[in-house]
Coordinates of C-alpha atoms in Angstrom, one line a residue:
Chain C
X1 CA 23.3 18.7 -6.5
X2 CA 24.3 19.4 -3.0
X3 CA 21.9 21.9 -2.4
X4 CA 18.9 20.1 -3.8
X5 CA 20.0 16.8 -1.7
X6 CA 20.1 19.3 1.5
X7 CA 16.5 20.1 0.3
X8 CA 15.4 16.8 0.3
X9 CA 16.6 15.9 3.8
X10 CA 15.3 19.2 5.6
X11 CA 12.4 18.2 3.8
X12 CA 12.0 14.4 4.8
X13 CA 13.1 16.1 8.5
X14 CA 10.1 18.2 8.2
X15 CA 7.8 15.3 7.5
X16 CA 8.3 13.4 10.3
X17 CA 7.4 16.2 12.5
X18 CA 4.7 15.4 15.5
X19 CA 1.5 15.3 13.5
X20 CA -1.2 18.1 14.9
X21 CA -3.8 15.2 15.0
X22 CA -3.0 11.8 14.4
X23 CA -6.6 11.0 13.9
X24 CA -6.3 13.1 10.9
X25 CA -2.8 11.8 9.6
X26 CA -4.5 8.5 10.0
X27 CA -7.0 8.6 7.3
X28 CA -4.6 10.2 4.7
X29 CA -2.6 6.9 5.9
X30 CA -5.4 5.0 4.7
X31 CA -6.5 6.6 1.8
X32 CA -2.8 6.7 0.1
X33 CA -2.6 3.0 1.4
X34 CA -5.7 2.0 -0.7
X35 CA -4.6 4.2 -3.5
X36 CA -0.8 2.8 -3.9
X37 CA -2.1 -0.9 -2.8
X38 CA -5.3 -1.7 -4.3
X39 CA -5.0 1.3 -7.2
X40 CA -1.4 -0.6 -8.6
X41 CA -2.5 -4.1 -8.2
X42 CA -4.0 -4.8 -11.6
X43 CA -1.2 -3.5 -13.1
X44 CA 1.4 -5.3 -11.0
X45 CA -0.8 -8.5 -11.1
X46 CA -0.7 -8.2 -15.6
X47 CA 3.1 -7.8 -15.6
X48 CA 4.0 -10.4 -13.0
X49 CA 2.0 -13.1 -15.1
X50 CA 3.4 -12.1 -18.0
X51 CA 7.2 -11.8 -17.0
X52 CA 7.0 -15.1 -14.9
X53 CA 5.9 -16.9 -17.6
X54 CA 8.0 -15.5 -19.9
X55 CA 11.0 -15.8 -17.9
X56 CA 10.4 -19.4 -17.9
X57 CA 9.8 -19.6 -21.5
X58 CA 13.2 -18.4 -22.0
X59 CA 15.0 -20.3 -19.4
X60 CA 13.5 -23.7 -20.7
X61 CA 14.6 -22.5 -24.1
X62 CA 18.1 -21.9 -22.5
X63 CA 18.4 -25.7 -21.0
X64 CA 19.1 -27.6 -23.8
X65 CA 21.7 -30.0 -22.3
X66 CA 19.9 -33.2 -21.4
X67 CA 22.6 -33.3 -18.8
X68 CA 20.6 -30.7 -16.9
X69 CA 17.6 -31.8 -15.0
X70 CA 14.4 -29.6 -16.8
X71 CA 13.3 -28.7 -12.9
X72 CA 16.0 -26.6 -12.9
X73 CA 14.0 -24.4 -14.8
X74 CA 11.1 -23.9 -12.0
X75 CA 14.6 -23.2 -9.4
X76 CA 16.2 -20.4 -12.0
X77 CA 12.8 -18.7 -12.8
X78 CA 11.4 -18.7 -8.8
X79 CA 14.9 -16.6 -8.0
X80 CA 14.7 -14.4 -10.5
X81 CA 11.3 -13.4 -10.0
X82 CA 11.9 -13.0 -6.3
X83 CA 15.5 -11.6 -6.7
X84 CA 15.0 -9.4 -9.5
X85 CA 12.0 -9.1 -11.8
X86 CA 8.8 -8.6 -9.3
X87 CA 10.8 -6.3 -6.8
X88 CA 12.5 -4.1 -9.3
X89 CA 10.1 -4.4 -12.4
X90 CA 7.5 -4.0 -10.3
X91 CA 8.9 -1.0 -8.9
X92 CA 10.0 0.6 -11.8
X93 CA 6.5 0.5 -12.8
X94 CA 5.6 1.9 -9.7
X95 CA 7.7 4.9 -10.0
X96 CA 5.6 5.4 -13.4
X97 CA 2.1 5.0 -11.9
X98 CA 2.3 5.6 -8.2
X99 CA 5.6 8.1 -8.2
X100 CA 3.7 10.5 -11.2
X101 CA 0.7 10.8 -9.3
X102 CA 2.2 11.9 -6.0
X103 CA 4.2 14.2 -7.6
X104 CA 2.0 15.6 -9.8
X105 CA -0.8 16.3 -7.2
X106 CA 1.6 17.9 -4.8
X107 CA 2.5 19.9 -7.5
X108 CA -0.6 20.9 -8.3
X109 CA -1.3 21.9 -4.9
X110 CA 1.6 24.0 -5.0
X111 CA 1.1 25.8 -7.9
X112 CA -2.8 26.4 -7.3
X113 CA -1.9 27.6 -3.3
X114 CA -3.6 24.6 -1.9
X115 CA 0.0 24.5 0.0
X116 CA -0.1 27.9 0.6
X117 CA -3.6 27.9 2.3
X118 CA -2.4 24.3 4.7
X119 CA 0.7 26.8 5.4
X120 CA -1.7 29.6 6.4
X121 CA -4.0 27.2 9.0
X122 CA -0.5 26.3 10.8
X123 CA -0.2 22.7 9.1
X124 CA 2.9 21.1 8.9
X125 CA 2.6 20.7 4.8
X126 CA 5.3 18.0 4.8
X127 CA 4.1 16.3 7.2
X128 CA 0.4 16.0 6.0
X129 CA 1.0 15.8 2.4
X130 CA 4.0 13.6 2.4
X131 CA 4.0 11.3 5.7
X132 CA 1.4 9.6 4.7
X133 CA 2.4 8.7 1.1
X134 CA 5.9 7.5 2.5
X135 CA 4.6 5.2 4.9
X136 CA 1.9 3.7 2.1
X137 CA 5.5 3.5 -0.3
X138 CA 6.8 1.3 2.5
X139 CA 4.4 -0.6 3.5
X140 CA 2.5 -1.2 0.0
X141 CA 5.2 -1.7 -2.3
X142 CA 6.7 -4.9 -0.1
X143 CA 2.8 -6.5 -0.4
X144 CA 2.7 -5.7 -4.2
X145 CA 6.1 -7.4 -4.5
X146 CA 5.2 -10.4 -2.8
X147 CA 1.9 -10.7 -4.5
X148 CA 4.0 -9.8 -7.7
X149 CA 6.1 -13.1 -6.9
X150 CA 3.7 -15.4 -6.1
X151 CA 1.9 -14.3 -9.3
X152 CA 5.2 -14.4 -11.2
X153 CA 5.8 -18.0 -9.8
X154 CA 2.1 -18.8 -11.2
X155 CA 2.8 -17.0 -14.6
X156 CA 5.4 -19.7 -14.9
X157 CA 3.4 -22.2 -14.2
X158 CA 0.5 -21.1 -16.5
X159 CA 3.4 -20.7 -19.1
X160 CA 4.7 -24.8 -18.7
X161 CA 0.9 -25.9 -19.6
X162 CA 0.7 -23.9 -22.5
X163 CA 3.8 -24.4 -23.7
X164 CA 4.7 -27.7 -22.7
X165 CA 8.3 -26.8 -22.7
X166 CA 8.8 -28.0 -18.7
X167 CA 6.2 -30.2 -17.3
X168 CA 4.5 -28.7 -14.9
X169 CA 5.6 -31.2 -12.7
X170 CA 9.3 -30.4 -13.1
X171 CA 8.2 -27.1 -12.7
X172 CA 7.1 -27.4 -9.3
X173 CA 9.7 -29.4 -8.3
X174 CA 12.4 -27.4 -9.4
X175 CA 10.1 -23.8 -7.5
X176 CA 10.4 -26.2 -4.3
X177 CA 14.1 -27.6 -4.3
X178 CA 16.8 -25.3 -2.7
X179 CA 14.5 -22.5 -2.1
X180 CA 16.4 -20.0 0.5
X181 CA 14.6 -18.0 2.9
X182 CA 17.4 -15.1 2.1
X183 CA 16.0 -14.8 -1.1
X184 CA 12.9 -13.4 0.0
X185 CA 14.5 -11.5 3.0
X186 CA 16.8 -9.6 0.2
X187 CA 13.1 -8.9 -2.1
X188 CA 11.5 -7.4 0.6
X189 CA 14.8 -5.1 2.1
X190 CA 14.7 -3.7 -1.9
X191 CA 10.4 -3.8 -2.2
X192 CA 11.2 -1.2 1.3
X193 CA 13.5 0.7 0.1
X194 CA 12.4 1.3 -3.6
X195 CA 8.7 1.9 -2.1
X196 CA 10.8 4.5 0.2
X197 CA 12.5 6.2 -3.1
X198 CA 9.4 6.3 -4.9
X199 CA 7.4 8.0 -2.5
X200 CA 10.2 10.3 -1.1
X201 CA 11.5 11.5 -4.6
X202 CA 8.3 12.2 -6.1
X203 CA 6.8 14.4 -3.6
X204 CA 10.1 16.4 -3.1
X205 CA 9.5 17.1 -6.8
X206 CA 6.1 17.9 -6.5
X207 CA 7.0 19.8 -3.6
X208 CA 9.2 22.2 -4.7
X209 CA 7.0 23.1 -7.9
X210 CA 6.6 26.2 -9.2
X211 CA 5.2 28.2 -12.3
X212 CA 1.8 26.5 -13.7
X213 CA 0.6 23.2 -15.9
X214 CA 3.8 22.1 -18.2
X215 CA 6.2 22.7 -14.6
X216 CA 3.8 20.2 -13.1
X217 CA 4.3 17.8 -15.4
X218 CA 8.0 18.4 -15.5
X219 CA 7.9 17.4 -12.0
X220 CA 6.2 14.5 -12.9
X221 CA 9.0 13.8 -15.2
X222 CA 11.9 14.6 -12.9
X223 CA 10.4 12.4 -10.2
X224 CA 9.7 9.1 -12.3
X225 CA 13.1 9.5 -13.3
X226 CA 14.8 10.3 -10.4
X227 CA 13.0 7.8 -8.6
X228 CA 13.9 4.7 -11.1
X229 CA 17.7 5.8 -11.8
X230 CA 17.8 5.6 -7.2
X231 CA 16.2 2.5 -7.8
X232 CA 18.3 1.0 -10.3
X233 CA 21.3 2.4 -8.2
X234 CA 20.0 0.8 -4.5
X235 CA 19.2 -2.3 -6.0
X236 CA 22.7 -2.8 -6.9
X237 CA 24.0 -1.8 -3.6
X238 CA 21.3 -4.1 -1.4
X239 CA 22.0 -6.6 -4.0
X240 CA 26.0 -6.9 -3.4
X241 CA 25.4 -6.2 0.0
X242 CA 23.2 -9.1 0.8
X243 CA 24.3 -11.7 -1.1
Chain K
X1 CA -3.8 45.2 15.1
X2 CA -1.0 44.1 12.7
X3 CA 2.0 46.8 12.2
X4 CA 4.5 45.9 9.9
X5 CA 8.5 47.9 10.3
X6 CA 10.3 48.7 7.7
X7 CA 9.7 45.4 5.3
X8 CA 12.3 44.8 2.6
X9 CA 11.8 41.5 0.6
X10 CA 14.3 41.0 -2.4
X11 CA 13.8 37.8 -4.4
X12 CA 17.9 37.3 -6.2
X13 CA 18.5 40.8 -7.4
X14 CA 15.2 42.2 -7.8
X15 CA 14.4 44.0 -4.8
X16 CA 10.4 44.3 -4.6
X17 CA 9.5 45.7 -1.0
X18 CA 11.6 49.0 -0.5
X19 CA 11.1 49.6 3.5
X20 CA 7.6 49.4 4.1
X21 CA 6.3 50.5 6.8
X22 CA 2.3 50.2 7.9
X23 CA 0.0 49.4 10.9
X24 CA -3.7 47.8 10.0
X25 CA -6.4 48.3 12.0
X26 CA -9.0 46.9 14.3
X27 CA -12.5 46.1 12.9
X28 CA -11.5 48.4 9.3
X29 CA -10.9 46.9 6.2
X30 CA -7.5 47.8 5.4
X31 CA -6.3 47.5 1.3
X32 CA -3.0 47.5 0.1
X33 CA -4.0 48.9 -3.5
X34 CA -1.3 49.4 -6.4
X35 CA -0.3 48.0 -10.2
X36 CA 1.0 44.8 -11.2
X37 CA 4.4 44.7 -9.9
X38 CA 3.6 47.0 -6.8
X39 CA 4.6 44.2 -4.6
X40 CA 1.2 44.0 -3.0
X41 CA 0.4 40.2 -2.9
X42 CA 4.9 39.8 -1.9
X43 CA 3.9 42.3 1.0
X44 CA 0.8 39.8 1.6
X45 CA 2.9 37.3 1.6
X46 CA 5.3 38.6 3.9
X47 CA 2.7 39.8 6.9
X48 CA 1.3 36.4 6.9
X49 CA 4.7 34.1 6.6
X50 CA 4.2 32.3 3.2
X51 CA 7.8 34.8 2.5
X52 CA 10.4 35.5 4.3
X53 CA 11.0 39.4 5.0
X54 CA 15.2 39.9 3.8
X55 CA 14.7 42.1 6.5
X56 CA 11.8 43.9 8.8
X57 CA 9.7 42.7 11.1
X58 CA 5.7 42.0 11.5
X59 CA 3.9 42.2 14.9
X60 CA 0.5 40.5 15.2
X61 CA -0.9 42.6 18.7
X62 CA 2.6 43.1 20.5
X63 CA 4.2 39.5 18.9
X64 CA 7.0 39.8 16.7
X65 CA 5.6 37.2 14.1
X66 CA 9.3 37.3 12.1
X67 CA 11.3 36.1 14.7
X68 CA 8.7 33.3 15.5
X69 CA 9.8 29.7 14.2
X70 CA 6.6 27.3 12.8
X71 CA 5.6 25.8 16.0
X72 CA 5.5 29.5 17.8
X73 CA 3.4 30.4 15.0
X74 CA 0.8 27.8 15.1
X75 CA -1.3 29.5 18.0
X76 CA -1.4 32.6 15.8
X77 CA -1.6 31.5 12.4
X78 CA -4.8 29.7 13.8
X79 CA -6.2 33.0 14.5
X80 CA -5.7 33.7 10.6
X81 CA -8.2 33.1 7.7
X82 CA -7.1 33.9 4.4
X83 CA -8.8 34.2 0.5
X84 CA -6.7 33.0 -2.2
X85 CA -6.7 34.9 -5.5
X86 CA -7.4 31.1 -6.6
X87 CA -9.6 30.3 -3.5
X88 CA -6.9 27.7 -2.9
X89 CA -9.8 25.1 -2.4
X90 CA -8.8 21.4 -1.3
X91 CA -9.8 20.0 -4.8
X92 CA -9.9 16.4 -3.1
X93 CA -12.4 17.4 -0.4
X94 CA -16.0 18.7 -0.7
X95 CA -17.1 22.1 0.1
X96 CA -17.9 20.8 3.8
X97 CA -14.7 18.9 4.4
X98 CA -13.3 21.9 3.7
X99 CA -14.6 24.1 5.6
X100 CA -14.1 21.4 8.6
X101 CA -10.8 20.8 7.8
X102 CA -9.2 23.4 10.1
X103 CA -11.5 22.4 12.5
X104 CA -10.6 18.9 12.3
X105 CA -7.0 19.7 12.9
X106 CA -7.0 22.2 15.3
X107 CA -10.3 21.7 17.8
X108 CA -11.5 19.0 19.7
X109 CA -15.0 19.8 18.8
X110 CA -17.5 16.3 17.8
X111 CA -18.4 16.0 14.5
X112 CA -22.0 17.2 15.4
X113 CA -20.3 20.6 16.1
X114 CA -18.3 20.6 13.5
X115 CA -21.1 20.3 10.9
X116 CA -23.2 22.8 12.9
X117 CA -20.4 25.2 12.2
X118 CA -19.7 24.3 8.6
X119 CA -23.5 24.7 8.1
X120 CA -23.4 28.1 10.2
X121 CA -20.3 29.2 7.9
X122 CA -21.9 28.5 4.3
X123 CA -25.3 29.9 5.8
X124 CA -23.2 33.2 6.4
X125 CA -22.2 33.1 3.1
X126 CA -25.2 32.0 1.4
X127 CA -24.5 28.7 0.3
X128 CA -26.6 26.4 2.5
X129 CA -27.2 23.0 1.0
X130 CA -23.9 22.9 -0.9
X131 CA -22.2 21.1 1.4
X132 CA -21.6 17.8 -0.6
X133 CA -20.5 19.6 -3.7
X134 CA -17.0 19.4 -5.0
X135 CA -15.0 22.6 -5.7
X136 CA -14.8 21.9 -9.1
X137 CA -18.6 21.7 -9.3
X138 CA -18.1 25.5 -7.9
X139 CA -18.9 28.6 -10.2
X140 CA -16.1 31.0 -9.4
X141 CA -18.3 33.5 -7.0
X142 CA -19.1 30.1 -5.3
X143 CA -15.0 29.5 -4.8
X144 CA -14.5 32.7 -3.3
X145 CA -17.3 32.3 -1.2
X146 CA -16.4 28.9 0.1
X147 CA -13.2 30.6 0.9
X148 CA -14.3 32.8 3.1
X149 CA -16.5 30.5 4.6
X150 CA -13.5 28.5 5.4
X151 CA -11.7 31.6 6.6
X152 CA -14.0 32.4 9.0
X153 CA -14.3 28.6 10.7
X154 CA -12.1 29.1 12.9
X155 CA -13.3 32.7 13.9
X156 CA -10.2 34.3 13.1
X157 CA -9.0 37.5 14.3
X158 CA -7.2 38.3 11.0
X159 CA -9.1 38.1 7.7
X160 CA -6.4 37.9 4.6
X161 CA -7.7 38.8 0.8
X162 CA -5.7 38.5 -2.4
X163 CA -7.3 39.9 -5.2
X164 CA -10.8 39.2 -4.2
X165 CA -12.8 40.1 -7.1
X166 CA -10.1 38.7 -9.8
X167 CA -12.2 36.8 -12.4
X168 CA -15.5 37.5 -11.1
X169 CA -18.6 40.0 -13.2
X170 CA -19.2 43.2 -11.4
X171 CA -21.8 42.3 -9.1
X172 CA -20.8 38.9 -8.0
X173 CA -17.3 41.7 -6.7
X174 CA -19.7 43.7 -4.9
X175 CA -21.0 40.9 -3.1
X176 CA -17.7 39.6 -2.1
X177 CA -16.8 43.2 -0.6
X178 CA -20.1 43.1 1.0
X179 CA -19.6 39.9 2.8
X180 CA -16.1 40.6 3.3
X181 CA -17.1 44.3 5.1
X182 CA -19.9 42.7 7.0
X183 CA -17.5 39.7 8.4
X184 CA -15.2 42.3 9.1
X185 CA -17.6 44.4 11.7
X186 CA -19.4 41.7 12.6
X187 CA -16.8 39.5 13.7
X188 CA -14.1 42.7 14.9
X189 CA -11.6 41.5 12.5
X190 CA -7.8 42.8 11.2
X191 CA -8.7 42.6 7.6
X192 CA -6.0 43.1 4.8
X193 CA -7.2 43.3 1.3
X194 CA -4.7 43.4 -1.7
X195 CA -6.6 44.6 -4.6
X196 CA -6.6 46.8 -7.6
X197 CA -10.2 46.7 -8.2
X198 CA -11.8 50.5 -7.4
X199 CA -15.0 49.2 -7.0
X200 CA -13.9 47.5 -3.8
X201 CA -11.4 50.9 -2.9
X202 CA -14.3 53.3 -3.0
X203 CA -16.7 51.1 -1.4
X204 CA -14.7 49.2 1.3
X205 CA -11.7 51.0 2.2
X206 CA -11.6 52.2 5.1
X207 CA -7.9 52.5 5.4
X208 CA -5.7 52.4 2.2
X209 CA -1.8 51.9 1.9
X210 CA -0.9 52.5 -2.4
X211 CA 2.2 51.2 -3.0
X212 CA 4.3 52.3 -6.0
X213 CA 7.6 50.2 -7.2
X214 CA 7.7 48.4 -3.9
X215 CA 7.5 51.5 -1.3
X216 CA 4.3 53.2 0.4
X217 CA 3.6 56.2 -1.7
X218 CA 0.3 56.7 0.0
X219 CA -1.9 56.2 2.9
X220 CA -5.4 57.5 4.3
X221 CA -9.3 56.3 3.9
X222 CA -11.2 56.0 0.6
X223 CA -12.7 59.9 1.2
X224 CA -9.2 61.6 0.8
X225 CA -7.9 59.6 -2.5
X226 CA -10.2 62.1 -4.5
X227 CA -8.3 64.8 -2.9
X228 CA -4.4 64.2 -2.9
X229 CA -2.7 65.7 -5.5
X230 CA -0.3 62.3 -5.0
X231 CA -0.2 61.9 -8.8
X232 CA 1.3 58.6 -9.2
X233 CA -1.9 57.6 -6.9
X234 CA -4.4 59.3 -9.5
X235 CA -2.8 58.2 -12.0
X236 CA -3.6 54.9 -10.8
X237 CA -6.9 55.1 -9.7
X238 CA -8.5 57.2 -12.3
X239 CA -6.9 55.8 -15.6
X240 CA -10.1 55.4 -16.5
X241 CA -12.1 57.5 -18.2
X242 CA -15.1 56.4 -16.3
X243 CA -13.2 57.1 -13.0
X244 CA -11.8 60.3 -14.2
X245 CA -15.9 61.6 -14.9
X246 CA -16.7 59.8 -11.7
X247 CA -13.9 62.3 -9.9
X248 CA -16.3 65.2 -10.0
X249 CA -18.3 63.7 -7.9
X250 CA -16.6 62.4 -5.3

């Protein structure tokens, strides 16, 4: 465990070397930035909706006293969506979608020499293959998760018309009162550091690849689960740290 | 010129180079021929940095490549082209960007030049007009090919080959050696081919190392192989029987 910890820090070391052309660091930037941002938003957009709503759903269902306002609903499900459900759901997801396919293309660049050959030109293989994927993990995975939350806070919405179990009134009065700014602070600390674990995890897996097709997909494996047990793990931590 | 002293690469307890010893030449083709398991492609390996020598040194001219770290090796690993056994393609990037990547990286060339010597490079290789084509729309000649055309970008001093002809028919191989011996006198390059194909010793080889169970067992140009009584060496090259009536005649 040691050892392959020391492996991923000399490799995350090795990554943030000086980049031989920033111009060309710069487009790989973009293109993983497109890829994790615009690739994972239909997915992230489908299961906000769906979990806000629900989530509201069940917290109406919960609020039977009629000593407690029904707005209180709108408060309950707007925190939990921003606290928990879009930054880690979403990222758990993530580490499915986003996580496999880093790792499973660095893999297959391993295995197939495509790492070999960047070694031979004098690239700094860390650097260009795993740079840029970190910095779209850190930057994309906050936007997802506040577009998750907004959508999440709509899904809600959607769900008290339908349902008619909170008006939407109430609804929106209770998503307004007592909202904290920390709340979103504390989302978008996690949404960084999941996007972070995601993107670091998986390409050390993929990385450090070798043999042919079924280790590939091993890697895969290792790195989706890897990445969401870390993200279980840190969202504790930032979680009873921050609040 | 590219000498190697006394190489020894072990990999846990197998220990694959046994002290090789070797210096490649100027403007030759120079193959490192043997069976599976020889350590050719681990010697490869070792000359140009993808492995770690347990203990030896390289030299590239009078520069002890070994002792180098990765930034000291930059200015001469872009000095290196090198052919997969895979071709090692970027599968993301088309056969052009390819081609330009090096260039991209390492030159402050415009684009304008860049193309011009992408074009210049597949020209040399005959596959002008492919430029847009993705490797994977590649026949397997066309791979290797494309390799070498993005070998040669940079107008390397050192030409690396693993296993050049591995996969391809008979006469797509001869073409490869062709363009591989043509880029080697046209362009005065250190070239280093690993190969066990005897098509390619007989017709390229200018200077041959054999290597048996991880140690030189032989060394000398493609005109004296028919002549050495070495007989791990002819038991190597003329296991077959087409070879063995071929002998005669050599």
């Amino acid at each position: 465990m040691f050892q392959s910890l020391g492996k991923y820090i000399l490799l995350l070391q090795l990554s943030f070397k000086k980049p031989e052309k920033f111009s060309v660091y710069w487009r790989e930037v973009m293109l993983e930035m497109v890829s994790v941002g615009i690739g994972s938003l239909g997915i992230i957009s489908i299961i906000s909706v769906f979990i806000g709503a629900a989530t509201t759903i069940q917290v109406a269902f919960q609020l039977s006293s009629p000593l407690v306002p029904r707005s209180i609903a709108g408060s309950i499900a707007r925190d939990s969506n921003i606290l928990e459900f879009s930054p880690t759901i979403s990222s758990l997801v993530l580490a499915g979608r986003v996580g496999s396919s880093f790792a499973s293309q660095i893999g297959t660049m391993r295995v197939t020499e495509q790492i070999d050959a960047l070694e031979i030109m004098g690239v700094n293989a860390p650097g260009y293959l795993i740079s840029p994927k970190i910095i779209a993990g850190v930057t994309m995975v906050p936007m997802l998760v506040i577009i998750s939350i907004m959508l999440g806070i709509t899904g809600g919405y959607i769900a008290c018309i339908v349902t008619g179990d909170i008006t939407p009134a109430d609804y929106i009065m209770g998503v307004n009162d007592g909202f904290d700014g920390l709340t979103v602070r504390v989302a978008l600390v996690k949404a960084f550091v999941f996007g972070f674990i995601i993107a670091s995890i998986c390409s050390y897996q993929g990385f450090y690849t070798s043999g042919g097709a079924l280790e590939v997909g091993q890697s895969a494996t290792a790195g989706v689960v890897y990445s969401c047990v870390w993200i279980l793990f840190a969202d504790l931590m930032i979680t009873s740290i921050m609040l | 010129m590219i000498e190697v002293k006394d190489i020894y690469k072990t990999f846990g307890d197998n220990e694959v180079l046994k002290g090789i010893s070797a210096t490649f030449q100027t403007g030759k083709n120079n193959l490192i021929i043997g069976g599976s398991g020889s350590g050719k492609t681990t010697l490869l390996k070792c000359i140009v940095g993808l492995h770690e020598p347990t203990k030896g040194q390289v030299f590239f001219e009078d520069e002890n490549f070994t002792e180098m770290d990765f930034t000291e090796r930059v200015p001469i690993r872009t000095q290196i082209g090198m052919l997969f056994q895979n071709s090692a393609l970027f599968d993301s990037m088309t056969v052009e960007e390819n081609i330009m990547f090096p260039l991209n990286l390492f030159t402050r060339q415009s684009k304008q030049e860049k193309l011009e010597r992408a074009n210049f490079c597949l020209e040399r290789v005959n596959l002008k007009g492919k430029n847009k084509l993705y490797p994977a729309e590649l026949s397997g000649g066309m791979k290797k090919r494309v390799g070498i055309a993005r070998a040669i970008s940079m107008q390397p001093k050192y030409l690396f080959v693993d296993e050049p002809n591995s996969g391809l028919d008979p006469k797509t191989s001869i073409l490869i050696d062709e363009l591989i011996n043509e880029l080697t006198t046209e362009y005065e390059m250190t070239t280093v081919v690993v190969t066990h194909d005897m098509n390619s010793v007989m017709g390229i080889g200018d200077h041959i190392i054999f290597l048996h169970q991880g140690q030189k067992w032989w060394e000398g140009p493609h005109k004296e192989i028919a002549h050495t009584d070495n007989k791990e060496l002819n038991d190597f090259v003329f296991a077959s029987k087409f070879m063995q009536a071929a002998k005669s005649k050599l």
